[in-house]
PDB file of C-alpha atoms in Angstrom:
ATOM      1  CA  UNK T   1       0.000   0.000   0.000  1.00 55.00           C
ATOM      2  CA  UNK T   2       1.662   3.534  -0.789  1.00 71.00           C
ATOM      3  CA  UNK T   3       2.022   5.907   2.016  1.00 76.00           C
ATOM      4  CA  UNK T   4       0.498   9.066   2.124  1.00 78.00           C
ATOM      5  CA  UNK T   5       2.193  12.152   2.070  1.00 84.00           C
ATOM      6  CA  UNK T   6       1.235  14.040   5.054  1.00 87.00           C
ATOM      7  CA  UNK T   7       0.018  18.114   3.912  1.00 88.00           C
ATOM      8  CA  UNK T   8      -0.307  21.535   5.698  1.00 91.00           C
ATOM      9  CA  UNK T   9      -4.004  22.407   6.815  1.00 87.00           C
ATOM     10  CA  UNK T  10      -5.244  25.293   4.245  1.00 85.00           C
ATOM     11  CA  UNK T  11      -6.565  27.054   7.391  1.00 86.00           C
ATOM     12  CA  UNK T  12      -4.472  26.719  10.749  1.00 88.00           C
ATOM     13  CA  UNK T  13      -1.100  25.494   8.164  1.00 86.00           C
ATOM     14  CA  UNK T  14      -0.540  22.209  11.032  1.00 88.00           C
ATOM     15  CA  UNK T  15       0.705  19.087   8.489  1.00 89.00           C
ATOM     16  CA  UNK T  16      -1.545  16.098   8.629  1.00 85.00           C
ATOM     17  CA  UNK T  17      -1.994  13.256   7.428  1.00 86.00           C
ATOM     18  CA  UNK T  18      -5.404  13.091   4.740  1.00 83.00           C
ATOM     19  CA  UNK T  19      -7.996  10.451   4.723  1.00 82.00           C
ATOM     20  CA  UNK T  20      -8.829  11.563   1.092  1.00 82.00           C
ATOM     21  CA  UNK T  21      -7.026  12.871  -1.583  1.00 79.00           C
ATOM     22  CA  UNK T  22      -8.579  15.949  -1.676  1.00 84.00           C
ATOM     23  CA  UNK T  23      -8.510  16.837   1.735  1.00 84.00           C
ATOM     24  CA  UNK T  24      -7.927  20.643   2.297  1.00 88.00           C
ATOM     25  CA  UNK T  25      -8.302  20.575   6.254  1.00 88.00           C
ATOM     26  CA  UNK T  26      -6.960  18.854   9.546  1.00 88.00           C
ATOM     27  CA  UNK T  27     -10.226  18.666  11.623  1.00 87.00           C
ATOM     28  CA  UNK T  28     -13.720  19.786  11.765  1.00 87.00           C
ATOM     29  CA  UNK T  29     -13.064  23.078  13.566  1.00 88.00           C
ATOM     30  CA  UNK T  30     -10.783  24.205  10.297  1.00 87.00           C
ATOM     31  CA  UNK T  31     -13.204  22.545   7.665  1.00 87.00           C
ATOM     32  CA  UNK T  32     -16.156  25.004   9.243  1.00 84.00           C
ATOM     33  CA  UNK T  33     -14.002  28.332   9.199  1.00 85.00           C
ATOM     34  CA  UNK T  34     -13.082  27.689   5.841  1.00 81.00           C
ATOM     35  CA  UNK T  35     -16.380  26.833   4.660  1.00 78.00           C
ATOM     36  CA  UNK T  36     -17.876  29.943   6.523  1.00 77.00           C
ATOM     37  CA  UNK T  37     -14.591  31.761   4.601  1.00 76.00           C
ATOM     38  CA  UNK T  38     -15.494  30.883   1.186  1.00 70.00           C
ATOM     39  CA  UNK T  39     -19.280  31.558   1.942  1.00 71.00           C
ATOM     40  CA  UNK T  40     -18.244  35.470   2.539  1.00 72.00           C
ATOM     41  CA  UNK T  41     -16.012  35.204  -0.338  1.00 75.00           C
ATOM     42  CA  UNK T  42     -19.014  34.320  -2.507  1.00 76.00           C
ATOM     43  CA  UNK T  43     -21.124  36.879  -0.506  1.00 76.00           C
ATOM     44  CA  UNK T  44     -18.913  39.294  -1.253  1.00 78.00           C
ATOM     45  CA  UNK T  45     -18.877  39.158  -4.872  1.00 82.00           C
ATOM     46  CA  UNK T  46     -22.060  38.952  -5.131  1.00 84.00           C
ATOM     47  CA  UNK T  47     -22.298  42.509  -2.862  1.00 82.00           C
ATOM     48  CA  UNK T  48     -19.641  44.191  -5.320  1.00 87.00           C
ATOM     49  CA  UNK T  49     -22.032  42.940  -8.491  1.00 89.00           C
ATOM     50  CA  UNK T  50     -24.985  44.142  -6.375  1.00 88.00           C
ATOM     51  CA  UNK T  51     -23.232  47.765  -5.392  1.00 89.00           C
ATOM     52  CA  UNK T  52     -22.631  48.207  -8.939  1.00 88.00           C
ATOM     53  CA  UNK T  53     -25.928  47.842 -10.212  1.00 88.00           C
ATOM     54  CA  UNK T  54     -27.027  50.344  -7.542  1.00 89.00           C
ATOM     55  CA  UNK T  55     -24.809  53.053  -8.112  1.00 88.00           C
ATOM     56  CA  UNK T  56     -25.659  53.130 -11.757  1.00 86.00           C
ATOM     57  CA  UNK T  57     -29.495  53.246 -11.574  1.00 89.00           C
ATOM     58  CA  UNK T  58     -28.421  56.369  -8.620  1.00 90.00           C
ATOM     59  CA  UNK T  59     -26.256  57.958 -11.260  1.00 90.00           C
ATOM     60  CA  UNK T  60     -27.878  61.182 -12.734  1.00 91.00           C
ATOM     61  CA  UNK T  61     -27.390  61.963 -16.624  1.00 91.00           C
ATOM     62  CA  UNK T  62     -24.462  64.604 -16.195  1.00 91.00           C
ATOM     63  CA  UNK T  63     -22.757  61.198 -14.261  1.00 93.00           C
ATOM     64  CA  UNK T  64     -22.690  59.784 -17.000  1.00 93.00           C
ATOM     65  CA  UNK T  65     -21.486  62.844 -19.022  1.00 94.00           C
ATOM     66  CA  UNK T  66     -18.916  62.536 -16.671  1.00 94.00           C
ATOM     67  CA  UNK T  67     -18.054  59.194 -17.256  1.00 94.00           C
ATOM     68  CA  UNK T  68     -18.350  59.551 -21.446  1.00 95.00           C
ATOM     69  CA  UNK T  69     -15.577  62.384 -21.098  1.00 94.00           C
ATOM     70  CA  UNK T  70     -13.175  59.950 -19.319  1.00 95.00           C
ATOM     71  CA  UNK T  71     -13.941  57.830 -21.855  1.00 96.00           C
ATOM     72  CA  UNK T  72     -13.637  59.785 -24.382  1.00 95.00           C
ATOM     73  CA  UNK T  73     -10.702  62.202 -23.387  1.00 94.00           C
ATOM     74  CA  UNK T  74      -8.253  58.300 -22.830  1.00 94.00           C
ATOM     75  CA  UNK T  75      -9.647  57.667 -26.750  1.00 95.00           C
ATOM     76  CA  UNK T  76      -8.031  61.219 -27.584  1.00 93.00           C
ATOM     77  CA  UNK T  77      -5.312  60.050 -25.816  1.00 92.00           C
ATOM     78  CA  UNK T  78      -5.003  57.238 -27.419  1.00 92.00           C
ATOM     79  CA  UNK T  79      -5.586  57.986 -31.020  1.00 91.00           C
ATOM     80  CA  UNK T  80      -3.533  60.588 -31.158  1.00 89.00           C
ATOM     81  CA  UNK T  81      -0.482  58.774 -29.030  1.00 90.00           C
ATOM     82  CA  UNK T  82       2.686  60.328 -31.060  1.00 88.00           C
ATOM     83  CA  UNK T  83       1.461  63.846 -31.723  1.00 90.00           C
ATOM     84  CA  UNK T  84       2.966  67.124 -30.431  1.00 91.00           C
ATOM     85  CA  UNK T  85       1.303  69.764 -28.659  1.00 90.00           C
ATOM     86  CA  UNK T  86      -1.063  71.205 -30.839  1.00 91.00           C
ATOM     87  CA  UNK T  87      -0.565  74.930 -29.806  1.00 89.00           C
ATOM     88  CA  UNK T  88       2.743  75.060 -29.369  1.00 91.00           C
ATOM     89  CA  UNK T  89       4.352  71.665 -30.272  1.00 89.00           C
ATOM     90  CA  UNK T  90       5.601  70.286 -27.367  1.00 89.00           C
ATOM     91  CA  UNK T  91       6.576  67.086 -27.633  1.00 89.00           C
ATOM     92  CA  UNK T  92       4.325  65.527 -24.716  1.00 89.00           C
ATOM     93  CA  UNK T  93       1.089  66.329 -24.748  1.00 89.00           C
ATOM     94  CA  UNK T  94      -1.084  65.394 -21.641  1.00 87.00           C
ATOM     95  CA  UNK T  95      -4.263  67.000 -21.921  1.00 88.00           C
ATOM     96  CA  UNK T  96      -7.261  66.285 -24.321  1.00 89.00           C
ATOM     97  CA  UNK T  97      -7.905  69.867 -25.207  1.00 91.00           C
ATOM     98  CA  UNK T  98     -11.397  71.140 -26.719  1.00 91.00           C
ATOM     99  CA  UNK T  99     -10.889  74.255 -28.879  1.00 91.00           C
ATOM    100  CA  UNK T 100     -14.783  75.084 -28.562  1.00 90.00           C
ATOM    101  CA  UNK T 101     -14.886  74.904 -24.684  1.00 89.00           C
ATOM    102  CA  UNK T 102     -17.560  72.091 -23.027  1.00 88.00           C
ATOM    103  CA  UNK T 103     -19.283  75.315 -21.424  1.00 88.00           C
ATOM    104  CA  UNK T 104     -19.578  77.650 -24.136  1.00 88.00           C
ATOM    105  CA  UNK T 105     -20.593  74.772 -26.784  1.00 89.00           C
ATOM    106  CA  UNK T 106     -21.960  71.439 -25.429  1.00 91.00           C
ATOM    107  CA  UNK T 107     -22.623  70.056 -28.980  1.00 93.00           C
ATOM    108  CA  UNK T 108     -19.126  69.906 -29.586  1.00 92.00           C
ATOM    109  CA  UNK T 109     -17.842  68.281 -26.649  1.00 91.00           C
ATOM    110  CA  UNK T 110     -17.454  64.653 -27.916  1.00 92.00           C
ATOM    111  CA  UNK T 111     -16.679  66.082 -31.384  1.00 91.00           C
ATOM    112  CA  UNK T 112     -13.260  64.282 -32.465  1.00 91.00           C
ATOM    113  CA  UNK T 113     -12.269  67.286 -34.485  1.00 92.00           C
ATOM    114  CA  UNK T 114     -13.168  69.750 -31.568  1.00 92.00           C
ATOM    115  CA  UNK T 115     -10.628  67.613 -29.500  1.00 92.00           C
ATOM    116  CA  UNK T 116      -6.976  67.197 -29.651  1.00 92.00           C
ATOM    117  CA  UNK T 117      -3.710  66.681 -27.734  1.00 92.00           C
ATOM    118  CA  UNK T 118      -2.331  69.520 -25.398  1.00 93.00           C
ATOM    119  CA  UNK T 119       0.265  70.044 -23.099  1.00 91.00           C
ATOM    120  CA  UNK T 120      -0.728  70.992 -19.667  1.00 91.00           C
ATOM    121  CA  UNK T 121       0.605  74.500 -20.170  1.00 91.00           C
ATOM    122  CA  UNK T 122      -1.662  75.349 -23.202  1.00 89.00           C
ATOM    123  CA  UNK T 123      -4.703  73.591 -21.973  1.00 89.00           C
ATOM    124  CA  UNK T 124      -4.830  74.787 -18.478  1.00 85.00           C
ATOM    125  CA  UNK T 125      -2.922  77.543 -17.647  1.00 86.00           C
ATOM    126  CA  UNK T 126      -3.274  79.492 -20.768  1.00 86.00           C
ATOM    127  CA  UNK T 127      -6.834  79.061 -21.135  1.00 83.00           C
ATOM    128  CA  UNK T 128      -6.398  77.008 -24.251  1.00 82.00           C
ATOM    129  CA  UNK T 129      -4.020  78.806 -26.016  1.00 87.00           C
ATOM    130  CA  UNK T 130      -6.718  79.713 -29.027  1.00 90.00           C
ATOM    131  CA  UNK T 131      -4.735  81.645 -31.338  1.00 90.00           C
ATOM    132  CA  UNK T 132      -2.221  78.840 -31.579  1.00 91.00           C
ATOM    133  CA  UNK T 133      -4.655  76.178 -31.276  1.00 89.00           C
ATOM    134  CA  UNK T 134      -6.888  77.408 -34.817  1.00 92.00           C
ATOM    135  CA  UNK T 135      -3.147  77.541 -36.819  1.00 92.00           C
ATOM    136  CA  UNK T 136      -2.601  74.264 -35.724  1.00 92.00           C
ATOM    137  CA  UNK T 137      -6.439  72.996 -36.823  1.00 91.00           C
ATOM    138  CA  UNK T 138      -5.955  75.123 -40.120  1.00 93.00           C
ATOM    139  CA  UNK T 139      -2.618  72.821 -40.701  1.00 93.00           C
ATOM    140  CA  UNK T 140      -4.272  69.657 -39.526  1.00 91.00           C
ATOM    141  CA  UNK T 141      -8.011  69.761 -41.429  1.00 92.00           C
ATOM    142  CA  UNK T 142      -7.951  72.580 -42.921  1.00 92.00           C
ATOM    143  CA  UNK T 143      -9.907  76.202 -42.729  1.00 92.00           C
ATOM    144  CA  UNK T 144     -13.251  74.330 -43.882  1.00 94.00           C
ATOM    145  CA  UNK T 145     -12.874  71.915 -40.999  1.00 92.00           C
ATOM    146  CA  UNK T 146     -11.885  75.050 -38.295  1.00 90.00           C
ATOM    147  CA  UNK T 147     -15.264  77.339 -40.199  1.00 92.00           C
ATOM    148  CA  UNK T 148     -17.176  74.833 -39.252  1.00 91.00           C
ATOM    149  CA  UNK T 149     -16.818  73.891 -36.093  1.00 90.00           C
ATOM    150  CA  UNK T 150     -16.792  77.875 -35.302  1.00 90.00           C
ATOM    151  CA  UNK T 151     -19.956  78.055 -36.836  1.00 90.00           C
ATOM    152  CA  UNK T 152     -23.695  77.364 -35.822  1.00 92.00           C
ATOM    153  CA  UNK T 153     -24.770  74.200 -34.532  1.00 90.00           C
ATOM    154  CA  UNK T 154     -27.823  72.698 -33.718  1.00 92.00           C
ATOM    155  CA  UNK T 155     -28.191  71.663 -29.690  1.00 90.00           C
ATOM    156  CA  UNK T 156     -27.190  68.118 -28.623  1.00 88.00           C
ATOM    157  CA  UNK T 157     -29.068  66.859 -25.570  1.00 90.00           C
ATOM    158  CA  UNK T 158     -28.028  63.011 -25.244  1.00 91.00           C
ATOM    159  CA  UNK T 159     -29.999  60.507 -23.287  1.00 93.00           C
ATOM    160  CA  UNK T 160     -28.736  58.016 -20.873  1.00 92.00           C
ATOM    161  CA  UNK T 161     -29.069  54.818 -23.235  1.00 93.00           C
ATOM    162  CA  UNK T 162     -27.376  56.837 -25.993  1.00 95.00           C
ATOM    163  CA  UNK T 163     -24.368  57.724 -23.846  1.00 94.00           C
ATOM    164  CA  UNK T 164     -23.971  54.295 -22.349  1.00 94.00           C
ATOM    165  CA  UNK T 165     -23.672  53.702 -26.178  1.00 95.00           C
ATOM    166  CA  UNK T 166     -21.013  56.293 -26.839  1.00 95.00           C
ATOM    167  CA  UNK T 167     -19.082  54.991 -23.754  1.00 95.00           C
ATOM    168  CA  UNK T 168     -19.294  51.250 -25.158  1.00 96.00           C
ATOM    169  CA  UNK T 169     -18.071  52.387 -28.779  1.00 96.00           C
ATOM    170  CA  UNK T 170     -15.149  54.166 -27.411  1.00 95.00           C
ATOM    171  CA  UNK T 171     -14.050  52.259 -25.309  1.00 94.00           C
ATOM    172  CA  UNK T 172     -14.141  49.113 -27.827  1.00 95.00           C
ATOM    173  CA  UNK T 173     -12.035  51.491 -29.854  1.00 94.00           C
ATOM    174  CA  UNK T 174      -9.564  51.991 -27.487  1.00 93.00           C
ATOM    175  CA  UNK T 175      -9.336  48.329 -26.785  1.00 93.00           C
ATOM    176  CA  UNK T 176      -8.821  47.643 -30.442  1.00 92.00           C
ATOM    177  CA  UNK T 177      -6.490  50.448 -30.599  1.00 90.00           C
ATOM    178  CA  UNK T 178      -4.483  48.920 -27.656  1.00 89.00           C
ATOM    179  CA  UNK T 179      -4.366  45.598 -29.026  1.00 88.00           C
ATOM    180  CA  UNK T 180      -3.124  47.289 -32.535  1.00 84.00           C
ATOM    181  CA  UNK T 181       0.322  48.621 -30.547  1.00 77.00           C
ATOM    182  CA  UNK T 182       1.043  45.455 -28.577  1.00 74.00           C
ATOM    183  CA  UNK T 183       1.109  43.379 -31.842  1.00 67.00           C
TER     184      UNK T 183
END
C-alpha cells in the first residue's frame, strides 16, 4: 500500500496526514471556518455585483457625461499617441484639449475634431491657447474643418441609453487600438 504524504491544513497550516485525496483541512473546527470563509467570499462578490448595479441606476445623466468624457478624453489620448502639442508643439502632450470649450458649446464636446492633444501648459494655464490652437487645426483639417466647427450648430441633448452607447463604442475602440500597438 503507498504511504500518504502528510500536507499543511489550508486554514491553521498544522501538516496532517489526509484520509482523502482531496482533503484541504486537519479537523472539523478548520473545515467550518473555511467553509464559513469561502461563503463570505461568494457573498462578497455577489455585494460588489450588487453595489454596482445600484450606483448606476443612482447615477444622474451629467454622471454619466462625466463618465463619457473619461472615456472619451483616454480615446483622444489614445488615437492621437505620437502627436505634439497642438498649440505650441511640445513634444508631450497630456491633456485632451477642446478648442470650442464644453461650457460655451456642449454640442461639440465629444466632437473628435473639436478635441486634440495639449500640453498641460496650453490647456490649463493658458486658457487654451486659441490663437495657436486654430493655426494648428488650419494645418491639420484645414480652414473648412476650423469654419465649421466655429460656426452654428444645432443643440445636442443626449440621453442616458445613448451615452452608455457612446461609452461602449469608445471604449471598444480603445481596446482595439491597444491591441493594434502590442502586436
Amino acid at each position: 500500500m503507498k504511504m500518504v504524504k502528510p500536507k499543511k491544513c489550508a486554514v491553521c497550516s498544522d501538516e496532517f496526514v489526509p484520509f482523502l485525496s482531496t482533503q484541504k483541512v486537519c479537523g472539523t473546527a478548520c473545515a467550518i471556518s473555511l467553509g464559513k470563509s469561502n461563503i463570505q467570499k461568494q457573498n462578497a462578490k455577489t455585494w460588489r455585483k450588487e453595489k454596482k448595479i445600484r450606483k448606476e441606476k443612482l447615477k444622474s445623466q451629467s454622471d454619466w457625461l462625466q463618465d463619457l468624457q473619461k472615456v472619451f478624453n483616454e480615446f483622444i489620448r489614445i488615437s492621437q499617441k505620437g502627436s505634439k502639442c497642438i498649440s505650441c508643439n511640445n513634444p508631450e502632450p497630456t491633456d485632451a484639449g477642446h478648442y470650442r470649450s464644453v461650457g460655451g458649446h456642449p454640442e461639440l464636446r465629444f466632437e473628435e475634431k473639436n478635441v486634440n492633444l495639449q500640453c498641460r501648459k496650453c490647456n490649463g494655464y493658458w486658457g487654451g491657447n486659441l490663437i495657436e490652437y486654430r493655426k494648428g487645426l488650419v494645418k491639420k483639417y484645414g480652414v473648412e474643418v476650423v469654419e465649421w466647427l466655429e460656426g452654428p450648430h444645432d443643440p445636442v441633448k443626449l440621453s442616458i441609453p445613448e451615452i452608455k452607447e457612446k461609452i461602449e463604442y469608445y471604449r471598444g475602440m480603445i481596446r482595439e487600438m491597444k491591441k493594434k500597438a502590442v502586436m
